[in-house]
PDB file of C-alpha atoms and ligand atoms in Angstrom:
ATOM      1  CA  MET A   1      -0.007  -0.051   0.006  1.00  0.00           C
ATOM      2  CA  PRO A   2       1.343   3.507  -0.740  1.00  0.00           C
ATOM      3  CA  THR A   3       2.569   5.570   2.242  1.00  0.00           C
ATOM      4  CA  THR A   4       1.295   8.825   0.811  1.00  0.00           C
ATOM      5  CA  LEU A   5      -2.022  10.449   0.870  1.00  0.00           C
ATOM      6  CA  PRO A   6      -3.455  13.444  -1.156  1.00  0.00           C
ATOM      7  CA  ILE A   7      -3.471  16.341   1.358  1.00  0.00           C
ATOM      8  CA  SER A   8      -4.991  19.656   0.876  1.00  0.00           C
ATOM      9  CA  GLU A   9      -3.870  21.089   4.172  1.00  0.00           C
ATOM     10  CA  THR A  10      -2.681  20.339   7.685  1.00  0.00           C
ATOM     11  CA  PHE A  11      -2.984  22.837  10.503  1.00  0.00           C
ATOM     12  CA  TYR A  12      -3.248  23.236  14.238  1.00  0.00           C
ATOM     13  CA  SER A  13      -6.274  24.852  15.527  1.00  0.00           C
ATOM     14  CA  ILE A  14      -9.299  24.503  17.793  1.00  0.00           C
ATOM     15  CA  GLN A  15     -11.911  21.928  17.110  1.00  0.00           C
ATOM     16  CA  GLY A  16     -14.979  23.938  16.275  1.00  0.00           C
ATOM     17  CA  GLU A  17     -17.776  21.478  15.956  1.00  0.00           C
ATOM     18  CA  GLY A  18     -19.229  18.452  17.876  1.00  0.00           C
ATOM     19  CA  LYS A  19     -18.571  16.807  21.174  1.00  0.00           C
ATOM     20  CA  LEU A  20     -15.030  18.008  21.216  1.00  0.00           C
ATOM     21  CA  ALA A  21     -15.639  21.589  20.349  1.00  0.00           C
ATOM     22  CA  GLY A  22     -13.037  23.761  22.009  1.00  0.00           C
ATOM     23  CA  VAL A  23     -10.267  21.079  22.024  1.00  0.00           C
ATOM     24  CA  PRO A  24      -6.914  22.078  20.375  1.00  0.00           C
ATOM     25  CA  SER A  25      -6.256  19.570  17.642  1.00  0.00           C
ATOM     26  CA  PHE A  26      -4.077  18.919  14.677  1.00  0.00           C
ATOM     27  CA  PHE A  27      -6.106  18.616  11.488  1.00  0.00           C
ATOM     28  CA  VAL A  28      -5.216  16.470   8.502  1.00  0.00           C
ATOM     29  CA  ARG A  29      -7.462  17.258   5.539  1.00  0.00           C
ATOM     30  CA  MET A  30      -7.422  14.726   2.735  1.00  0.00           C
ATOM     31  CA  SER A  31      -8.147  15.957  -0.751  1.00  0.00           C
ATOM     32  CA  GLY A  32     -10.963  14.239  -2.676  1.00  0.00           C
ATOM     33  CA  CYS A  33     -14.704  13.401  -1.992  1.00  0.00           C
ATOM     34  CA  ASN A  34     -17.283  11.067  -3.472  1.00  0.00           C
ATOM     35  CA  LEU A  35     -19.984  13.626  -2.894  1.00  0.00           C
ATOM     36  CA  ARG A  36     -20.575  17.227  -3.943  1.00  0.00           C
ATOM     37  CA  CYS A  37     -22.561  19.047  -1.294  1.00  0.00           C
ATOM     38  CA  SER A  38     -24.091  22.210  -2.764  1.00  0.00           C
ATOM     39  CA  TRP A  39     -22.911  24.165   0.450  1.00  0.00           C
ATOM     40  CA  CYS A  40     -19.605  22.303   0.980  1.00  0.00           C
ATOM     41  CA  ASP A  41     -17.392  24.625   3.083  1.00  0.00           C
ATOM     42  CA  THR A  42     -14.203  22.937   1.879  1.00  0.00           C
ATOM     43  CA  PRO A  43     -14.599  22.866  -2.076  1.00  0.00           C
ATOM     44  CA  TYR A  44     -10.819  22.735  -2.358  1.00  0.00           C
ATOM     45  CA  ALA A  45     -11.142  19.235  -1.023  1.00  0.00           C
ATOM     46  CA  SER A  46     -14.338  18.231  -3.060  1.00  0.00           C
ATOM     47  CA  TRP A  47     -15.468  20.305  -6.046  1.00  0.00           C
ATOM     48  CA  THR A  48     -11.858  21.365  -7.201  1.00  0.00           C
ATOM     49  CA  PRO A  49      -9.513  19.153  -5.037  1.00  0.00           C
ATOM     50  CA  GLU A  50      -6.211  20.799  -4.365  1.00  0.00           C
ATOM     51  CA  GLY A  51      -3.070  19.578  -2.664  1.00  0.00           C
ATOM     52  CA  SER A  52      -0.263  17.176  -3.168  1.00  0.00           C
ATOM     53  CA  PRO A  53       0.818  13.699  -1.790  1.00  0.00           C
ATOM     54  CA  ARG A  54       2.275  13.745   1.725  1.00  0.00           C
ATOM     55  CA  ASP A  55       4.071  10.870   3.466  1.00  0.00           C
ATOM     56  CA  ILE A  56       2.467   9.409   6.546  1.00  0.00           C
ATOM     57  CA  ASP A  57       5.744   9.743   8.518  1.00  0.00           C
ATOM     58  CA  ALA A  58       6.070  13.424   7.545  1.00  0.00           C
ATOM     59  CA  ILE A  59       2.482  14.100   8.641  1.00  0.00           C
ATOM     60  CA  LEU A  60       2.994  12.468  12.008  1.00  0.00           C
ATOM     61  CA  ARG A  61       6.233  14.281  12.599  1.00  0.00           C
ATOM     62  CA  GLU A  62       4.506  17.658  11.854  1.00  0.00           C
ATOM     63  CA  ALA A  63       1.803  16.776  14.273  1.00  0.00           C
ATOM     64  CA  LEU A  64       4.315  16.042  16.974  1.00  0.00           C
ATOM     65  CA  THR A  65       5.654  19.537  16.727  1.00  0.00           C
ATOM     66  CA  HIS A  66       2.450  20.782  18.338  1.00  0.00           C
ATOM     67  CA  PRO A  67       1.539  20.287  22.022  1.00  0.00           C
ATOM     68  CA  ALA A  68      -1.962  18.835  21.606  1.00  0.00           C
ATOM     69  CA  ARG A  69      -2.462  14.990  21.292  1.00  0.00           C
ATOM     70  CA  HIS A  70      -5.818  15.183  19.567  1.00  0.00           C
ATOM     71  CA  VAL A  71      -5.845  14.599  15.778  1.00  0.00           C
ATOM     72  CA  VAL A  72      -8.685  15.050  13.423  1.00  0.00           C
ATOM     73  CA  LEU A  73      -8.696  13.015  10.150  1.00  0.00           C
ATOM     74  CA  THR A  74     -11.014  14.885   7.729  1.00  0.00           C
ATOM     75  CA  GLY A  75     -11.648  15.878   4.149  1.00  0.00           C
ATOM     76  CA  GLY A  76     -12.985  15.741   1.594  1.00  0.00           C
ATOM     77  CA  GLU A  77     -13.965  12.119   2.426  1.00  0.00           C
ATOM     78  CA  PRO A  78     -11.044  10.702   4.258  1.00  0.00           C
ATOM     79  CA  MET A  79     -12.550   7.091   4.176  1.00  0.00           C
ATOM     80  CA  MET A  80     -12.095   7.068   0.398  1.00  0.00           C
ATOM     81  CA  PHE A  81      -8.359   6.554   0.879  1.00  0.00           C
ATOM     82  CA  PRO A  82      -7.148   3.098   2.020  1.00  0.00           C
ATOM     83  CA  GLN A  83      -3.964   4.725   3.327  1.00  0.00           C
ATOM     84  CA  ILE A  84      -5.954   6.266   6.190  1.00  0.00           C
ATOM     85  CA  GLU A  85      -5.687   2.973   7.883  1.00  0.00           C
ATOM     86  CA  PRO A  86      -1.852   3.104   8.363  1.00  0.00           C
ATOM     87  CA  LEU A  87      -2.178   6.844   9.039  1.00  0.00           C
ATOM     88  CA  ALA A  88      -4.578   6.226  11.894  1.00  0.00           C
ATOM     89  CA  ALA A  89      -2.420   3.362  13.112  1.00  0.00           C
ATOM     90  CA  ALA A  90       0.612   5.635  13.214  1.00  0.00           C
ATOM     91  CA  PHE A  91      -1.282   8.265  15.219  1.00  0.00           C
ATOM     92  CA  ARG A  92      -2.566   5.610  17.597  1.00  0.00           C
ATOM     93  CA  ASP A  93       0.936   4.314  18.177  1.00  0.00           C
ATOM     94  CA  ALA A  94       2.046   7.839  18.933  1.00  0.00           C
ATOM     95  CA  GLY A  95      -0.660   8.102  21.654  1.00  0.00           C
ATOM     96  CA  PHE A  96      -3.078  10.500  19.901  1.00  0.00           C
ATOM     97  CA  HIS A  97      -6.864  10.657  20.361  1.00  0.00           C
ATOM     98  CA  ILE A  98      -8.186  10.181  16.930  1.00  0.00           C
ATOM     99  CA  THR A  99     -11.337  11.781  15.470  1.00  0.00           C
ATOM    100  CA  ILE A 100     -12.499  10.788  12.043  1.00  0.00           C
ATOM    101  CA  GLU A 101     -14.771  13.131  10.230  1.00  0.00           C
ATOM    102  CA  THR A 102     -16.733  11.305   7.501  1.00  0.00           C
ATOM    103  CA  ALA A 103     -20.089  11.538   5.556  1.00  0.00           C
ATOM    104  CA  GLY A 104     -20.621   7.945   6.394  1.00  0.00           C
ATOM    105  CA  THR A 105     -20.805   6.466   2.885  1.00  0.00           C
ATOM    106  CA  VAL A 106     -17.654   4.288   3.084  1.00  0.00           C
ATOM    107  CA  PHE A 107     -16.712   1.882   5.933  1.00  0.00           C
ATOM    108  CA  ARG A 108     -13.207   0.950   6.999  1.00  0.00           C
ATOM    109  CA  HIS A 109     -11.677  -0.887  10.004  1.00  0.00           C
ATOM    110  CA  LEU A 110      -9.261   1.561  11.548  1.00  0.00           C
ATOM    111  CA  ALA A 111      -8.057   3.064  14.840  1.00  0.00           C
ATOM    112  CA  CYS A 112     -10.567   5.702  16.011  1.00  0.00           C
ATOM    113  CA  ASP A 113     -11.736   7.184  19.345  1.00  0.00           C
ATOM    114  CA  LEU A 114     -14.551   9.402  18.057  1.00  0.00           C
ATOM    115  CA  MET A 115     -16.302   8.574  14.872  1.00  0.00           C
ATOM    116  CA  SER A 116     -17.823  11.874  13.697  1.00  0.00           C
ATOM    117  CA  ILE A 117     -20.385  11.038  11.045  1.00  0.00           C
ATOM    118  CA  SER A 118     -22.232  13.708   9.082  1.00  0.00           C
ATOM    119  CA  PRO A 119     -24.912  12.018   7.029  1.00  0.00           C
ATOM    120  CA  LYS A 120     -25.938  14.198   4.190  1.00  0.00           C
ATOM    121  CA  LEU A 121     -29.504  15.202   3.873  1.00  0.00           C
ATOM    122  CA  ALA A 122     -31.455  16.253   0.679  1.00  0.00           C
ATOM    123  CA  ASN A 123     -30.532  19.821   1.397  1.00  0.00           C
ATOM    124  CA  SER A 124     -26.932  18.948   0.315  1.00  0.00           C
ATOM    125  CA  THR A 125     -27.687  17.874  -3.264  1.00  0.00           C
ATOM    126  CA  PRO A 126     -26.493  20.294  -5.855  1.00  0.00           C
ATOM    127  CA  ARG A 127     -29.348  22.364  -7.451  1.00  0.00           C
ATOM    128  CA  GLU A 128     -30.283  21.978 -11.169  1.00  0.00           C
ATOM    129  CA  GLY A 129     -28.357  24.666 -13.000  1.00  0.00           C
ATOM    130  CA  ASP A 130     -25.347  24.690 -10.559  1.00  0.00           C
ATOM    131  CA  PRO A 131     -22.586  26.131 -12.691  1.00  0.00           C
ATOM    132  CA  ARG A 132     -20.108  23.674 -11.084  1.00  0.00           C
ATOM    133  CA  ASP A 133     -22.222  20.857 -12.473  1.00  0.00           C
ATOM    134  CA  PRO A 134     -23.474  21.898 -15.923  1.00  0.00           C
ATOM    135  CA  LYS A 135     -24.532  18.370 -16.998  1.00  0.00           C
ATOM    136  CA  GLY A 136     -26.011  17.383 -13.688  1.00  0.00           C
ATOM    137  CA  THR A 137     -23.626  14.429 -13.355  1.00  0.00           C
ATOM    138  CA  TRP A 138     -22.740  15.189  -9.705  1.00  0.00           C
ATOM    139  CA  ARG A 139     -26.389  15.944  -8.798  1.00  0.00           C
ATOM    140  CA  LEU A 140     -27.205  12.403  -9.840  1.00  0.00           C
ATOM    141  CA  LEU A 141     -24.166  10.744  -8.204  1.00  0.00           C
ATOM    142  CA  HIS A 142     -24.517  12.669  -4.978  1.00  0.00           C
ATOM    143  CA  GLU A 143     -28.152  11.638  -4.699  1.00  0.00           C
ATOM    144  CA  GLN A 144     -27.253   8.017  -5.294  1.00  0.00           C
ATOM    145  CA  ARG A 145     -24.382   7.979  -2.846  1.00  0.00           C
ATOM    146  CA  ARG A 146     -25.273  10.265   0.035  1.00  0.00           C
ATOM    147  CA  THR A 147     -27.050   7.659   2.212  1.00  0.00           C
ATOM    148  CA  ASN A 148     -25.612   4.271   2.897  1.00  0.00           C
ATOM    149  CA  VAL A 149     -27.254   2.755   5.817  1.00  0.00           C
ATOM    150  CA  ASP A 150     -25.114  -0.388   6.064  1.00  0.00           C
ATOM    151  CA  SER A 151     -22.053   1.859   6.151  1.00  0.00           C
ATOM    152  CA  LEU A 152     -23.516   4.231   8.690  1.00  0.00           C
ATOM    153  CA  GLN A 153     -24.330   1.386  10.951  1.00  0.00           C
ATOM    154  CA  ALA A 154     -20.925  -0.228  10.718  1.00  0.00           C
ATOM    155  CA  LEU A 155     -19.299   3.161  11.524  1.00  0.00           C
ATOM    156  CA  ILE A 156     -21.540   3.626  14.537  1.00  0.00           C
ATOM    157  CA  ASP A 157     -20.739   0.127  15.806  1.00  0.00           C
ATOM    158  CA  ALA A 158     -16.972   0.279  15.208  1.00  0.00           C
ATOM    159  CA  CYS A 159     -15.936   3.035  17.529  1.00  0.00           C
ATOM    160  CA  PRO A 160     -16.426   3.471  21.281  1.00  0.00           C
ATOM    161  CA  GLN A 161     -17.653   6.979  20.861  1.00  0.00           C
ATOM    162  CA  ARG A 162     -19.726   8.402  17.914  1.00  0.00           C
ATOM    163  CA  GLN A 163     -21.606  11.515  16.938  1.00  0.00           C
ATOM    164  CA  LEU A 164     -24.137  12.002  14.148  1.00  0.00           C
ATOM    165  CA  LYS A 165     -23.988  15.581  12.994  1.00  0.00           C
ATOM    166  CA  PHE A 166     -26.682  16.869  10.763  1.00  0.00           C
ATOM    167  CA  VAL A 167     -26.398  20.110   8.778  1.00  0.00           C
ATOM    168  CA  VAL A 168     -29.773  21.595   8.827  1.00  0.00           C
ATOM    169  CA  SER A 169     -31.339  24.330   6.649  1.00  0.00           C
ATOM    170  CA  ASP A 170     -34.872  24.461   7.895  1.00  0.00           C
ATOM    171  CA  GLN A 171     -37.333  22.441   9.930  1.00  0.00           C
ATOM    172  CA  SER A 172     -38.357  20.366   6.957  1.00  0.00           C
ATOM    173  CA  ASP A 173     -34.996  18.521   7.432  1.00  0.00           C
ATOM    174  CA  LEU A 174     -36.181  16.984  10.693  1.00  0.00           C
ATOM    175  CA  ALA A 175     -38.505  14.364   9.087  1.00  0.00           C
ATOM    176  CA  GLU A 176     -35.621  13.059   6.980  1.00  0.00           C
ATOM    177  CA  ILE A 177     -33.403  12.840  10.093  1.00  0.00           C
ATOM    178  CA  ASP A 178     -36.113  10.965  11.975  1.00  0.00           C
ATOM    179  CA  ALA A 179     -36.559   8.566   9.153  1.00  0.00           C
ATOM    180  CA  LEU A 180     -32.830   7.848   8.951  1.00  0.00           C
ATOM    181  CA  LEU A 181     -32.428   7.460  12.656  1.00  0.00           C
ATOM    182  CA  ALA A 182     -35.255   4.987  12.703  1.00  0.00           C
ATOM    183  CA  ARG A 183     -33.106   2.736  10.527  1.00  0.00           C
ATOM    184  CA  LEU A 184     -30.089   2.862  12.760  1.00  0.00           C
ATOM    185  CA  ARG A 185     -29.206   1.291  16.114  1.00  0.00           C
ATOM    186  CA  ASN A 186     -26.704   1.763  18.963  1.00  0.00           C
ATOM    187  CA  TRP A 187     -27.072   5.550  19.256  1.00  0.00           C
ATOM    188  CA  SER A 188     -28.357   7.709  22.069  1.00  0.00           C
ATOM    189  CA  PRO A 189     -29.911  11.207  21.937  1.00  0.00           C
ATOM    190  CA  VAL A 190     -26.702  12.876  23.078  1.00  0.00           C
ATOM    191  CA  ASP A 191     -24.903  11.402  20.030  1.00  0.00           C
ATOM    192  CA  ILE A 192     -27.232  13.441  17.690  1.00  0.00           C
ATOM    193  CA  LEU A 193     -26.203  16.973  16.836  1.00  0.00           C
ATOM    194  CA  LEU A 194     -27.935  19.616  14.822  1.00  0.00           C
ATOM    195  CA  MET A 195     -25.698  22.338  13.258  1.00  0.00           C
ATOM    196  CA  PRO A 196     -27.023  25.232  11.307  1.00  0.00           C
ATOM    197  CA  GLU A 197     -26.027  25.429   7.639  1.00  0.00           C
ATOM    198  CA  GLY A 198     -23.826  28.206   6.642  1.00  0.00           C
ATOM    199  CA  VAL A 199     -20.414  29.790   7.315  1.00  0.00           C
ATOM    200  CA  THR A 200     -21.943  32.941   8.820  1.00  0.00           C
ATOM    201  CA  PRO A 201     -23.557  33.150  12.240  1.00  0.00           C
ATOM    202  CA  PRO A 202     -27.101  31.613  12.146  1.00  0.00           C
ATOM    203  CA  THR A 203     -30.066  33.950  12.228  1.00  0.00           C
ATOM    204  CA  ALA A 204     -32.084  34.404  15.430  1.00  0.00           C
ATOM    205  CA  ALA A 205     -34.931  32.415  13.887  1.00  0.00           C
ATOM    206  CA  ALA A 206     -32.662  29.520  12.913  1.00  0.00           C
ATOM    207  CA  LYS A 207     -31.067  29.524  16.597  1.00  0.00           C
ATOM    208  CA  ALA A 208     -34.552  29.462  17.995  1.00  0.00           C
ATOM    209  CA  TRP A 209     -36.097  26.533  16.088  1.00  0.00           C
ATOM    210  CA  ILE A 210     -32.829  24.405  16.433  1.00  0.00           C
ATOM    211  CA  THR A 211     -32.703  25.084  20.108  1.00  0.00           C
ATOM    212  CA  ARG A 212     -36.294  24.229  20.530  1.00  0.00           C
ATOM    213  CA  GLU A 213     -35.825  20.936  18.779  1.00  0.00           C
ATOM    214  CA  CYS A 214     -32.663  20.025  20.572  1.00  0.00           C
ATOM    215  CA  LEU A 215     -34.477  20.611  23.889  1.00  0.00           C
ATOM    216  CA  ALA A 216     -37.500  18.616  22.887  1.00  0.00           C
ATOM    217  CA  ARG A 217     -35.338  15.559  21.686  1.00  0.00           C
ATOM    218  CA  ALA A 218     -32.436  15.795  24.087  1.00  0.00           C
ATOM    219  CA  TRP A 219     -30.159  16.206  21.078  1.00  0.00           C
ATOM    220  CA  ARG A 220     -27.115  18.497  21.016  1.00  0.00           C
ATOM    221  CA  TYR A 221     -26.802  21.961  19.374  1.00  0.00           C
ATOM    222  CA  SER A 222     -23.489  22.001  17.551  1.00  0.00           C
ATOM    223  CA  PRO A 223     -21.674  25.248  17.417  1.00  0.00           C
ATOM    224  CA  ARG A 224     -19.000  26.354  14.971  1.00  0.00           C
ATOM    225  CA  PHE A 225     -16.518  27.825  17.406  1.00  0.00           C
ATOM    226  CA  HIS A 226     -13.751  28.114  14.760  1.00  0.00           C
ATOM    227  CA  ILE A 227     -15.932  30.596  12.708  1.00  0.00           C
ATOM    228  CA  ASP A 228     -16.567  32.677  15.866  1.00  0.00           C
ATOM    229  CA  LEU A 229     -12.848  32.653  16.732  1.00  0.00           C
ATOM    230  CA  PHE A 230     -11.192  33.027  13.402  1.00  0.00           C
ATOM    231  CA  GLY A 231     -13.851  33.660  10.682  1.00  0.00           C
ATOM    232  CA  ASN A 232     -14.409  31.529   7.652  1.00  0.00           C
ATOM    233  CA  VAL A 233     -10.814  31.173   6.725  1.00  0.00           C
ATOM    234  CA  ARG A 234      -8.742  28.209   5.638  1.00  0.00           C
ATOM    235  CA  GLY A 235      -6.351  26.541   8.128  1.00  0.00           C
ATOM    236  CA  THR A 236      -8.651  27.107  11.097  1.00  0.00           C
TER     237      THR A 236
HETATM  238  S1  SF4 B 301     -19.137  15.366   1.952  1.00  0.00           S
HETATM  239 FE1  SF4 B 301     -17.998  17.019   3.170  1.00  0.00          FE
HETATM  240  S2  SF4 B 301     -16.184  17.364   1.766  1.00  0.00           S
HETATM  241 FE2  SF4 B 301     -17.569  16.145   0.555  1.00  0.00          FE
HETATM  242  S3  SF4 B 301     -18.705  17.627  -0.560  1.00  0.00           S
HETATM  243 FE3  SF4 B 301     -19.995  17.174   1.280  1.00  0.00          FE
HETATM  244  S4  SF4 B 301     -19.349  18.753   2.779  1.00  0.00           S
HETATM  245 FE4  SF4 B 301     -17.779  18.819   1.087  1.00  0.00          FE
END
């Protein structure tokens, strides 16, 4: 197996989302994705993947120059790349807490402490006429690929801690979330997170309905601390 991975960026920052929001972490962003979310906030790792191959040893050496021992393997879709398995093993051997951020469409056995799954809802599908998808090819592929219940269940079962983070646009998304959760086992309400769509602060109305639903269902409201702290800029 090759010992290099396509990397769009590595950086040291504060985890902004999910159960570990606020924790200083080293981020490894793999370049390439099998989906094309309309609102993707890392298009340089999906719509127009950028970056270059990096060696696993070199990535680990860079991580070790920082004081934190939390690493986030993200993308793009990091599970697309078989080399994520030796990468995760190298971080495990070095004593890191490993979070994997995935859309949940691909399953792999690998070292992981928090499986952070973000199943993609219908609100993510590229719109007709999206100039990035003139023939509608990605619209079709995205819709075919975005939900893989077997893979989601395997990912949930494979890791001692998991979170299911849903990017929501409006209240109509809740019916789709409920329908998907009804097909999955081995999760509890505190594993379910709602996160408002967008890279700008949510409106008061959005905060109100998301808060109301989280309270009613004992789900979590996921912040985006890194946006508050640094703004919507790369490398944070
Ligand atoms: S799955 Fe993630 S990286 Fe891929 S297109 Fe969607 S938001 Fe972007």
